[in-house]
Amino acid sequence: MDQSWALAVLGVRGSLPSARRECMEYGGDTSCFAVDCGRSLAVFDAGSGLQKLAAYVPEHMRIDIFLSHVHIDHVLGLFAFPPLHDPGKELHIYGEARGGVSFRDQLNTLIGPPYWPLGLADFKARLMLHEIFPGDEITLPGGEVVRTLRGNHPNGSILYRLENGAHSVAYTLDCECTDPIRPALTDFCRGAQVLVWDASFDNEGLARCPGWGHSSWEQGIEMRRAAGAGTVLMAHYSQNYSDTFLREQERLARRAGPETIFAKEGLVMTL
Ligand SMILES: [Zn+2]
Ligand SMILES: [Zn+2]
């Protein structure tokens, strides 16, 4: 029997957390989405939203964390993630080597003196680092498969698609949807129940920032249609976008494509 999945939105901001009153409706933490598949718990990116995992997702002994890349906004939550200190927990973290530096060495540099008082060796959890390559497929304990695709982003990013026979979520943050990547990205998103989309900008903002490695919500609506996906879930908002601005963008977006949701932290979608 197919079990339902729960997709929890834990962090919706790009670049920087926004702990300002005018950002509290959509949320101020950086990228983090968790999918509770029952036997497996897959977390996409470890931004500052990761700290809220326990508040929205039932406890799992094993947690699989898939990093799109190691830009600071996507790993900020790892510095103070309580399960890392729990000897009863098993954590698997996935990412790629970049610029001749192994994935392990990247995390060792980031999390450790003088940038942080503790290093990877200080954590009590069983910590498994997996160096992956775009194109790899990973199978989770519940039999779900995670597929990967190279994203179009400065220093490179990995996009993920989690699926089993019944459910599918495509996670495509930190990717600029330009012509060269569009066909492969469309295939990757094909038929996904939920498409988590990089809505760092609207089209007007995107035109001012070509090459930054981000997309617009208008492109998300187009991609949902082209790929025949279910719901497009916008995320990775600029830290400068207030709730008032996002509410207006969401109103416009829903008029253009009713299957559109602007992600708000605390939202849990059942698939
Ligand atoms: Zn980012
Ligand atoms: Zn980035």
PDB file of C-alpha atoms and ligand atoms in Angstrom:
ATOM      1  CA  MET A   1       0.000   0.000   0.000  1.00  0.00           C
ATOM      2  CA  ASP A   2       1.307   3.451  -0.838  1.00  0.00           C
ATOM      3  CA  GLN A   3       1.937   5.650   2.126  1.00  0.00           C
ATOM      4  CA  SER A   4       1.321   9.398   1.886  1.00  0.00           C
ATOM      5  CA  TRP A   5       4.259  11.789   2.052  1.00  0.00           C
ATOM      6  CA  ALA A   6       4.472  15.029   4.013  1.00  0.00           C
ATOM      7  CA  LEU A   7       6.491  17.877   2.534  1.00  0.00           C
ATOM      8  CA  ALA A   8       7.417  20.469   5.181  1.00  0.00           C
ATOM      9  CA  VAL A   9       8.570  23.971   4.245  1.00  0.00           C
ATOM     10  CA  LEU A  10      11.259  24.997   6.742  1.00  0.00           C
ATOM     11  CA  GLY A  11      13.190  27.785   4.989  1.00  0.00           C
ATOM     12  CA  VAL A  12      12.169  29.963   2.028  1.00  0.00           C
ATOM     13  CA  ARG A  13      14.825  32.681   1.757  1.00  0.00           C
ATOM     14  CA  GLY A  14      17.835  32.947  -0.491  1.00  0.00           C
ATOM     15  CA  SER A  15      21.216  34.431   0.356  1.00  0.00           C
ATOM     16  CA  LEU A  16      20.508  35.621   3.909  1.00  0.00           C
ATOM     17  CA  PRO A  17      18.021  34.973   6.709  1.00  0.00           C
ATOM     18  CA  SER A  18      15.535  37.839   7.106  1.00  0.00           C
ATOM     19  CA  ALA A  19      14.588  38.169  10.758  1.00  0.00           C
ATOM     20  CA  ARG A  20      12.437  41.215  10.145  1.00  0.00           C
ATOM     21  CA  ARG A  21       8.841  41.706  11.174  1.00  0.00           C
ATOM     22  CA  GLU A  22       7.802  42.420   7.576  1.00  0.00           C
ATOM     23  CA  CYS A  23       9.090  38.950   6.518  1.00  0.00           C
ATOM     24  CA  MET A  24       7.414  36.770   9.149  1.00  0.00           C
ATOM     25  CA  GLU A  25       4.354  35.740   7.130  1.00  0.00           C
ATOM     26  CA  TYR A  26       6.351  33.929   4.420  1.00  0.00           C
ATOM     27  CA  GLY A  27       9.297  33.319   6.719  1.00  0.00           C
ATOM     28  CA  GLY A  28      12.869  34.444   7.226  1.00  0.00           C
ATOM     29  CA  ASP A  29      15.005  31.256   7.229  1.00  0.00           C
ATOM     30  CA  THR A  30      17.187  30.134   4.343  1.00  0.00           C
ATOM     31  CA  SER A  31      16.532  27.086   2.151  1.00  0.00           C
ATOM     32  CA  CYS A  32      15.356  23.879   3.766  1.00  0.00           C
ATOM     33  CA  PHE A  33      12.578  21.468   2.728  1.00  0.00           C
ATOM     34  CA  ALA A  34      11.897  18.084   4.322  1.00  0.00           C
ATOM     35  CA  VAL A  35       9.958  15.168   2.854  1.00  0.00           C
ATOM     36  CA  ASP A  36       8.787  12.562   5.332  1.00  0.00           C
ATOM     37  CA  CYS A  37       8.160   9.416   3.276  1.00  0.00           C
ATOM     38  CA  GLY A  38       7.397   7.225   6.284  1.00  0.00           C
ATOM     39  CA  ARG A  39      10.440   4.930   6.376  1.00  0.00           C
ATOM     40  CA  SER A  40      12.722   7.615   4.913  1.00  0.00           C
ATOM     41  CA  LEU A  41      13.254  11.279   5.746  1.00  0.00           C
ATOM     42  CA  ALA A  42      14.822  13.314   2.944  1.00  0.00           C
ATOM     43  CA  VAL A  43      15.910  16.880   3.648  1.00  0.00           C
ATOM     44  CA  PHE A  44      16.802  19.197   0.785  1.00  0.00           C
ATOM     45  CA  ASP A  45      19.393  21.795   1.744  1.00  0.00           C
ATOM     46  CA  ALA A  46      20.483  22.669   5.244  1.00  0.00           C
ATOM     47  CA  GLY A  47      19.830  26.395   5.405  1.00  0.00           C
ATOM     48  CA  SER A  48      18.874  28.069   8.674  1.00  0.00           C
ATOM     49  CA  GLY A  49      15.401  26.514   8.323  1.00  0.00           C
ATOM     50  CA  LEU A  50      16.917  23.149   9.298  1.00  0.00           C
ATOM     51  CA  GLN A  51      16.666  24.167  12.973  1.00  0.00           C
ATOM     52  CA  LYS A  52      12.849  23.792  12.711  1.00  0.00           C
ATOM     53  CA  LEU A  53      12.926  20.193  11.443  1.00  0.00           C
ATOM     54  CA  ALA A  54      11.812  18.642  14.735  1.00  0.00           C
ATOM     55  CA  ALA A  55       8.915  21.093  15.030  1.00  0.00           C
ATOM     56  CA  TYR A  56       7.269  19.861  11.806  1.00  0.00           C
ATOM     57  CA  VAL A  57       8.546  16.341  11.153  1.00  0.00           C
ATOM     58  CA  PRO A  58       8.212  13.318  13.469  1.00  0.00           C
ATOM     59  CA  GLU A  59      11.469  11.914  14.813  1.00  0.00           C
ATOM     60  CA  HIS A  60      13.478   9.649  12.505  1.00  0.00           C
ATOM     61  CA  MET A  61      16.618   7.759  13.553  1.00  0.00           C
ATOM     62  CA  ARG A  62      18.114   8.251  10.082  1.00  0.00           C
ATOM     63  CA  ILE A  63      18.109  11.564   8.224  1.00  0.00           C
ATOM     64  CA  ASP A  64      19.336  11.962   4.620  1.00  0.00           C
ATOM     65  CA  ILE A  65      20.344  15.558   3.796  1.00  0.00           C
ATOM     66  CA  PHE A  66      20.875  16.491   0.149  1.00  0.00           C
ATOM     67  CA  LEU A  67      22.855  19.702  -0.411  1.00  0.00           C
ATOM     68  CA  SER A  68      22.314  21.542  -3.687  1.00  0.00           C
ATOM     69  CA  HIS A  69      25.705  23.187  -3.117  1.00  0.00           C
ATOM     70  CA  VAL A  70      27.684  24.632  -0.225  1.00  0.00           C
ATOM     71  CA  HIS A  71      26.937  28.335  -0.607  1.00  0.00           C
ATOM     72  CA  ILE A  72      26.529  29.534   2.966  1.00  0.00           C
ATOM     73  CA  ASP A  73      22.749  30.040   2.806  1.00  0.00           C
ATOM     74  CA  HIS A  74      22.359  26.309   2.066  1.00  0.00           C
ATOM     75  CA  VAL A  75      24.498  24.956   4.925  1.00  0.00           C
ATOM     76  CA  LEU A  76      23.890  27.486   7.708  1.00  0.00           C
ATOM     77  CA  GLY A  77      21.664  25.086   9.629  1.00  0.00           C
ATOM     78  CA  LEU A  78      24.397  22.451   9.964  1.00  0.00           C
ATOM     79  CA  PHE A  79      26.361  24.525  12.459  1.00  0.00           C
ATOM     80  CA  ALA A  80      23.868  23.981  15.261  1.00  0.00           C
ATOM     81  CA  PHE A  81      21.730  20.975  14.299  1.00  0.00           C
ATOM     82  CA  PRO A  82      20.901  19.019  17.488  1.00  0.00           C
ATOM     83  CA  PRO A  83      20.751  15.528  15.854  1.00  0.00           C
ATOM     84  CA  LEU A  84      24.487  15.855  15.050  1.00  0.00           C
ATOM     85  CA  HIS A  85      25.113  15.562  18.798  1.00  0.00           C
ATOM     86  CA  ASP A  86      22.841  12.543  19.299  1.00  0.00           C
ATOM     87  CA  PRO A  87      24.718   9.209  19.303  1.00  0.00           C
ATOM     88  CA  GLY A  88      21.453   7.441  18.428  1.00  0.00           C
ATOM     89  CA  LYS A  89      21.114   9.256  15.101  1.00  0.00           C
ATOM     90  CA  GLU A  90      22.445   8.351  11.672  1.00  0.00           C
ATOM     91  CA  LEU A  91      22.998  11.282   9.337  1.00  0.00           C
ATOM     92  CA  HIS A  92      23.797  10.956   5.655  1.00  0.00           C
ATOM     93  CA  ILE A  93      24.855  14.165   3.914  1.00  0.00           C
ATOM     94  CA  TYR A  94      25.214  14.317   0.124  1.00  0.00           C
ATOM     95  CA  GLY A  95      27.124  16.844  -1.982  1.00  0.00           C
ATOM     96  CA  GLU A  96      29.778  17.080  -4.642  1.00  0.00           C
ATOM     97  CA  ALA A  97      33.484  17.885  -4.950  1.00  0.00           C
ATOM     98  CA  ARG A  98      34.075  21.326  -6.431  1.00  0.00           C
ATOM     99  CA  GLY A  99      37.174  23.128  -7.617  1.00  0.00           C
ATOM    100  CA  GLY A 100      39.405  20.150  -6.803  1.00  0.00           C
ATOM    101  CA  VAL A 101      38.191  20.077  -3.180  1.00  0.00           C
ATOM    102  CA  SER A 102      36.475  16.908  -1.946  1.00  0.00           C
ATOM    103  CA  PHE A 103      33.029  17.183  -0.385  1.00  0.00           C
ATOM    104  CA  ARG A 104      34.473  16.093   2.974  1.00  0.00           C
ATOM    105  CA  ASP A 105      37.186  18.757   2.856  1.00  0.00           C
ATOM    106  CA  GLN A 106      34.607  21.430   2.023  1.00  0.00           C
ATOM    107  CA  LEU A 107      32.579  20.581   5.137  1.00  0.00           C
ATOM    108  CA  ASN A 108      35.723  20.191   7.246  1.00  0.00           C
ATOM    109  CA  THR A 109      36.760  23.709   6.283  1.00  0.00           C
ATOM    110  CA  LEU A 110      33.326  25.233   6.768  1.00  0.00           C
ATOM    111  CA  ILE A 111      32.499  23.539  10.057  1.00  0.00           C
ATOM    112  CA  GLY A 112      35.557  23.843  12.235  1.00  0.00           C
ATOM    113  CA  PRO A 113      38.025  26.296  13.783  1.00  0.00           C
ATOM    114  CA  PRO A 114      38.516  29.163  13.288  1.00  0.00           C
ATOM    115  CA  TYR A 115      35.078  29.544  11.647  1.00  0.00           C
ATOM    116  CA  TRP A 116      33.200  27.431  14.207  1.00  0.00           C
ATOM    117  CA  PRO A 117      34.298  26.002  17.585  1.00  0.00           C
ATOM    118  CA  LEU A 118      33.314  22.417  16.712  1.00  0.00           C
ATOM    119  CA  GLY A 119      34.412  20.285  13.806  1.00  0.00           C
ATOM    120  CA  LEU A 120      32.898  17.211  12.152  1.00  0.00           C
ATOM    121  CA  ALA A 121      34.921  14.891  14.430  1.00  0.00           C
ATOM    122  CA  ASP A 122      33.196  16.384  17.503  1.00  0.00           C
ATOM    123  CA  PHE A 123      29.726  15.219  16.510  1.00  0.00           C
ATOM    124  CA  LYS A 124      28.376  12.121  18.277  1.00  0.00           C
ATOM    125  CA  ALA A 125      25.918  11.031  15.592  1.00  0.00           C
ATOM    126  CA  ARG A 126      26.915   8.435  12.998  1.00  0.00           C
ATOM    127  CA  LEU A 127      27.809  10.842  10.227  1.00  0.00           C
ATOM    128  CA  MET A 128      28.182   9.568   6.671  1.00  0.00           C
ATOM    129  CA  LEU A 129      29.300  11.957   3.931  1.00  0.00           C
ATOM    130  CA  HIS A 130      28.518  10.920   0.365  1.00  0.00           C
ATOM    131  CA  GLU A 131      30.311  12.551  -2.533  1.00  0.00           C
ATOM    132  CA  ILE A 132      27.960  12.429  -5.495  1.00  0.00           C
ATOM    133  CA  PHE A 133      27.956  13.545  -9.124  1.00  0.00           C
ATOM    134  CA  PRO A 134      25.104  15.021 -11.149  1.00  0.00           C
ATOM    135  CA  GLY A 135      23.415  12.077 -12.838  1.00  0.00           C
ATOM    136  CA  ASP A 136      23.783   9.790  -9.816  1.00  0.00           C
ATOM    137  CA  GLU A 137      20.791   8.008  -8.316  1.00  0.00           C
ATOM    138  CA  ILE A 138      20.528   7.296  -4.605  1.00  0.00           C
ATOM    139  CA  THR A 139      18.131   4.794  -3.040  1.00  0.00           C
ATOM    140  CA  LEU A 140      16.740   5.569   0.424  1.00  0.00           C
ATOM    141  CA  PRO A 141      15.867   2.982   3.103  1.00  0.00           C
ATOM    142  CA  GLY A 142      12.180   3.021   2.146  1.00  0.00           C
ATOM    143  CA  GLY A 143      13.034   2.267  -1.500  1.00  0.00           C
ATOM    144  CA  GLU A 144      12.497   5.844  -2.712  1.00  0.00           C
ATOM    145  CA  VAL A 145      14.946   6.989  -5.385  1.00  0.00           C
ATOM    146  CA  VAL A 146      16.651  10.386  -5.528  1.00  0.00           C
ATOM    147  CA  ARG A 147      17.743  11.429  -9.016  1.00  0.00           C
ATOM    148  CA  THR A 148      20.136  14.291  -9.682  1.00  0.00           C
ATOM    149  CA  LEU A 149      20.798  16.867 -12.402  1.00  0.00           C
ATOM    150  CA  ARG A 150      23.445  19.569 -12.824  1.00  0.00           C
ATOM    151  CA  GLY A 151      21.940  23.013 -12.095  1.00  0.00           C
ATOM    152  CA  ASN A 152      22.946  26.260 -13.799  1.00  0.00           C
ATOM    153  CA  HIS A 153      24.433  28.237 -10.918  1.00  0.00           C
ATOM    154  CA  PRO A 154      27.777  29.932 -10.085  1.00  0.00           C
ATOM    155  CA  ASN A 155      30.137  27.197  -8.757  1.00  0.00           C
ATOM    156  CA  GLY A 156      27.543  24.622  -9.855  1.00  0.00           C
ATOM    157  CA  SER A 157      24.529  23.161  -8.081  1.00  0.00           C
ATOM    158  CA  ILE A 158      22.748  19.813  -7.983  1.00  0.00           C
ATOM    159  CA  LEU A 159      19.002  19.550  -8.507  1.00  0.00           C
ATOM    160  CA  TYR A 160      17.133  16.637  -6.953  1.00  0.00           C
ATOM    161  CA  ARG A 161      14.062  14.588  -7.716  1.00  0.00           C
ATOM    162  CA  LEU A 162      12.661  12.268  -5.058  1.00  0.00           C
ATOM    163  CA  GLU A 163      10.239   9.617  -6.224  1.00  0.00           C
ATOM    164  CA  ASN A 164       8.694   6.214  -5.750  1.00  0.00           C
ATOM    165  CA  GLY A 165       5.952   4.604  -7.802  1.00  0.00           C
ATOM    166  CA  ALA A 166       3.286   6.815  -6.239  1.00  0.00           C
ATOM    167  CA  HIS A 167       4.858  10.181  -5.375  1.00  0.00           C
ATOM    168  CA  SER A 168       7.406  12.627  -6.733  1.00  0.00           C
ATOM    169  CA  VAL A 169       8.956  15.941  -5.715  1.00  0.00           C
ATOM    170  CA  ALA A 170      11.412  17.910  -7.877  1.00  0.00           C
ATOM    171  CA  TYR A 171      13.677  20.292  -5.977  1.00  0.00           C
ATOM    172  CA  THR A 172      15.257  22.796  -8.366  1.00  0.00           C
ATOM    173  CA  LEU A 173      16.549  25.700  -6.273  1.00  0.00           C
ATOM    174  CA  ASP A 174      19.608  27.727  -7.230  1.00  0.00           C
ATOM    175  CA  CYS A 175      19.255  27.195 -10.943  1.00  0.00           C
ATOM    176  CA  GLU A 176      18.906  29.804 -13.667  1.00  0.00           C
ATOM    177  CA  CYS A 177      16.485  28.483 -16.263  1.00  0.00           C
ATOM    178  CA  THR A 178      18.201  29.512 -19.497  1.00  0.00           C
ATOM    179  CA  ASP A 179      17.752  27.979 -22.970  1.00  0.00           C
ATOM    180  CA  PRO A 180      20.671  25.484 -22.771  1.00  0.00           C
ATOM    181  CA  ILE A 181      19.365  23.801 -19.608  1.00  0.00           C
ATOM    182  CA  ARG A 182      15.626  24.077 -20.302  1.00  0.00           C
ATOM    183  CA  PRO A 183      15.133  20.779 -22.218  1.00  0.00           C
ATOM    184  CA  ALA A 184      16.966  18.675 -19.608  1.00  0.00           C
ATOM    185  CA  LEU A 185      15.278  20.534 -16.761  1.00  0.00           C
ATOM    186  CA  THR A 186      11.847  20.014 -18.326  1.00  0.00           C
ATOM    187  CA  ASP A 187      12.516  16.262 -18.581  1.00  0.00           C
ATOM    188  CA  PHE A 188      13.740  16.225 -14.998  1.00  0.00           C
ATOM    189  CA  CYS A 189      10.569  17.936 -13.732  1.00  0.00           C
ATOM    190  CA  ARG A 190       8.231  15.879 -15.941  1.00  0.00           C
ATOM    191  CA  GLY A 191       5.050  14.905 -14.131  1.00  0.00           C
ATOM    192  CA  ALA A 192       6.356  15.780 -10.648  1.00  0.00           C
ATOM    193  CA  GLN A 193       3.552  16.141  -8.125  1.00  0.00           C
ATOM    194  CA  VAL A 194       5.313  19.121  -6.569  1.00  0.00           C
ATOM    195  CA  LEU A 195       7.922  21.267  -8.266  1.00  0.00           C
ATOM    196  CA  VAL A 196       9.941  23.333  -5.773  1.00  0.00           C
ATOM    197  CA  TRP A 197      11.083  26.283  -7.882  1.00  0.00           C
ATOM    198  CA  ASP A 198      13.718  29.007  -7.597  1.00  0.00           C
ATOM    199  CA  ALA A 199      11.583  32.167  -7.449  1.00  0.00           C
ATOM    200  CA  SER A 200      14.386  34.465  -6.352  1.00  0.00           C
ATOM    201  CA  PHE A 201      12.984  37.082  -8.715  1.00  0.00           C
ATOM    202  CA  ASP A 202      10.040  38.143 -10.807  1.00  0.00           C
ATOM    203  CA  ASN A 203      10.849  38.548 -14.527  1.00  0.00           C
ATOM    204  CA  GLU A 204      11.631  42.222 -14.034  1.00  0.00           C
ATOM    205  CA  GLY A 205      14.161  41.494 -11.282  1.00  0.00           C
ATOM    206  CA  LEU A 206      15.621  38.582 -13.276  1.00  0.00           C
ATOM    207  CA  ALA A 207      16.308  40.858 -16.253  1.00  0.00           C
ATOM    208  CA  ARG A 208      18.515  42.984 -14.010  1.00  0.00           C
ATOM    209  CA  CYS A 209      20.486  39.985 -12.693  1.00  0.00           C
ATOM    210  CA  PRO A 210      21.395  37.643 -15.577  1.00  0.00           C
ATOM    211  CA  GLY A 211      24.082  35.123 -14.650  1.00  0.00           C
ATOM    212  CA  TRP A 212      23.300  35.188 -10.925  1.00  0.00           C
ATOM    213  CA  GLY A 213      22.103  31.588 -11.171  1.00  0.00           C
ATOM    214  CA  HIS A 214      18.468  32.150 -10.201  1.00  0.00           C
ATOM    215  CA  SER A 215      15.062  32.100 -11.885  1.00  0.00           C
ATOM    216  CA  SER A 216      11.695  33.862 -11.704  1.00  0.00           C
ATOM    217  CA  TRP A 217       8.236  32.756 -10.616  1.00  0.00           C
ATOM    218  CA  GLU A 218       6.973  33.408 -14.141  1.00  0.00           C
ATOM    219  CA  GLN A 219       9.469  30.798 -15.401  1.00  0.00           C
ATOM    220  CA  GLY A 220       8.189  28.421 -12.706  1.00  0.00           C
ATOM    221  CA  ILE A 221       4.658  28.704 -14.053  1.00  0.00           C
ATOM    222  CA  GLU A 222       5.939  28.029 -17.590  1.00  0.00           C
ATOM    223  CA  MET A 223       7.972  25.040 -16.406  1.00  0.00           C
ATOM    224  CA  ARG A 224       5.009  23.535 -14.545  1.00  0.00           C
ATOM    225  CA  ARG A 225       2.986  23.664 -17.756  1.00  0.00           C
ATOM    226  CA  ALA A 226       5.793  22.423 -20.016  1.00  0.00           C
ATOM    227  CA  ALA A 227       6.663  19.533 -17.684  1.00  0.00           C
ATOM    228  CA  GLY A 228       3.067  18.644 -16.824  1.00  0.00           C
ATOM    229  CA  ALA A 229       3.882  18.949 -13.123  1.00  0.00           C
ATOM    230  CA  GLY A 230       1.228  19.213 -10.403  1.00  0.00           C
ATOM    231  CA  THR A 231       1.798  22.139  -8.076  1.00  0.00           C
ATOM    232  CA  VAL A 232       4.651  24.610  -8.374  1.00  0.00           C
ATOM    233  CA  LEU A 233       5.940  25.681  -4.970  1.00  0.00           C
ATOM    234  CA  MET A 234       7.868  28.957  -5.199  1.00  0.00           C
ATOM    235  CA  ALA A 235      10.833  29.498  -2.873  1.00  0.00           C
ATOM    236  CA  HIS A 236      14.299  31.048  -2.360  1.00  0.00           C
ATOM    237  CA  TYR A 237      12.908  34.585  -2.197  1.00  0.00           C
ATOM    238  CA  SER A 238      15.283  37.510  -2.097  1.00  0.00           C
ATOM    239  CA  GLN A 239      15.974  38.570   1.472  1.00  0.00           C
ATOM    240  CA  ASN A 240      14.753  42.028   0.418  1.00  0.00           C
ATOM    241  CA  TYR A 241      11.214  40.904  -0.480  1.00  0.00           C
ATOM    242  CA  SER A 242       8.700  41.886   2.212  1.00  0.00           C
ATOM    243  CA  ASP A 243       5.468  39.999   2.924  1.00  0.00           C
ATOM    244  CA  THR A 244       3.539  42.809   1.216  1.00  0.00           C
ATOM    245  CA  PHE A 245       5.608  42.400  -1.945  1.00  0.00           C
ATOM    246  CA  LEU A 246       5.377  38.585  -1.920  1.00  0.00           C
ATOM    247  CA  ARG A 247       1.599  38.678  -1.320  1.00  0.00           C
ATOM    248  CA  GLU A 248       1.201  40.839  -4.415  1.00  0.00           C
ATOM    249  CA  GLN A 249       3.524  38.569  -6.445  1.00  0.00           C
ATOM    250  CA  GLU A 250       1.549  35.533  -5.307  1.00  0.00           C
ATOM    251  CA  ARG A 251      -1.734  37.167  -6.328  1.00  0.00           C
ATOM    252  CA  LEU A 252      -0.348  37.858  -9.814  1.00  0.00           C
ATOM    253  CA  ALA A 253       1.151  34.374 -10.056  1.00  0.00           C
ATOM    254  CA  ARG A 254      -2.068  32.602  -9.101  1.00  0.00           C
ATOM    255  CA  ARG A 255      -3.924  34.550 -11.752  1.00  0.00           C
ATOM    256  CA  ALA A 256      -1.385  33.322 -14.328  1.00  0.00           C
ATOM    257  CA  GLY A 257      -1.287  29.756 -13.008  1.00  0.00           C
ATOM    258  CA  PRO A 258      -3.758  28.559 -10.373  1.00  0.00           C
ATOM    259  CA  GLU A 259      -1.612  25.539  -9.400  1.00  0.00           C
ATOM    260  CA  THR A 260       0.885  27.915  -7.814  1.00  0.00           C
ATOM    261  CA  ILE A 261       1.784  28.271  -4.148  1.00  0.00           C
ATOM    262  CA  PHE A 262       4.304  30.684  -2.693  1.00  0.00           C
ATOM    263  CA  ALA A 263       5.961  28.611   0.039  1.00  0.00           C
ATOM    264  CA  LYS A 264       5.483  29.796   3.609  1.00  0.00           C
ATOM    265  CA  GLU A 265       7.505  28.381   6.449  1.00  0.00           C
ATOM    266  CA  GLY A 266       5.408  25.982   8.517  1.00  0.00           C
ATOM    267  CA  LEU A 267       3.389  24.811   5.514  1.00  0.00           C
ATOM    268  CA  VAL A 268       3.111  21.005   5.405  1.00  0.00           C
ATOM    269  CA  MET A 269       1.743  19.544   2.152  1.00  0.00           C
ATOM    270  CA  THR A 270       0.387  16.008   2.066  1.00  0.00           C
ATOM    271  CA  LEU A 271       1.128  14.079  -1.117  1.00  0.00           C
TER     272      LEU A 271
HETATM  273 ZN    ZN B   1      20.863  29.967  -2.490  1.00  0.00          ZN
HETATM  274 ZN    ZN B   2      23.959  29.537  -4.432  1.00  0.00          ZN
END
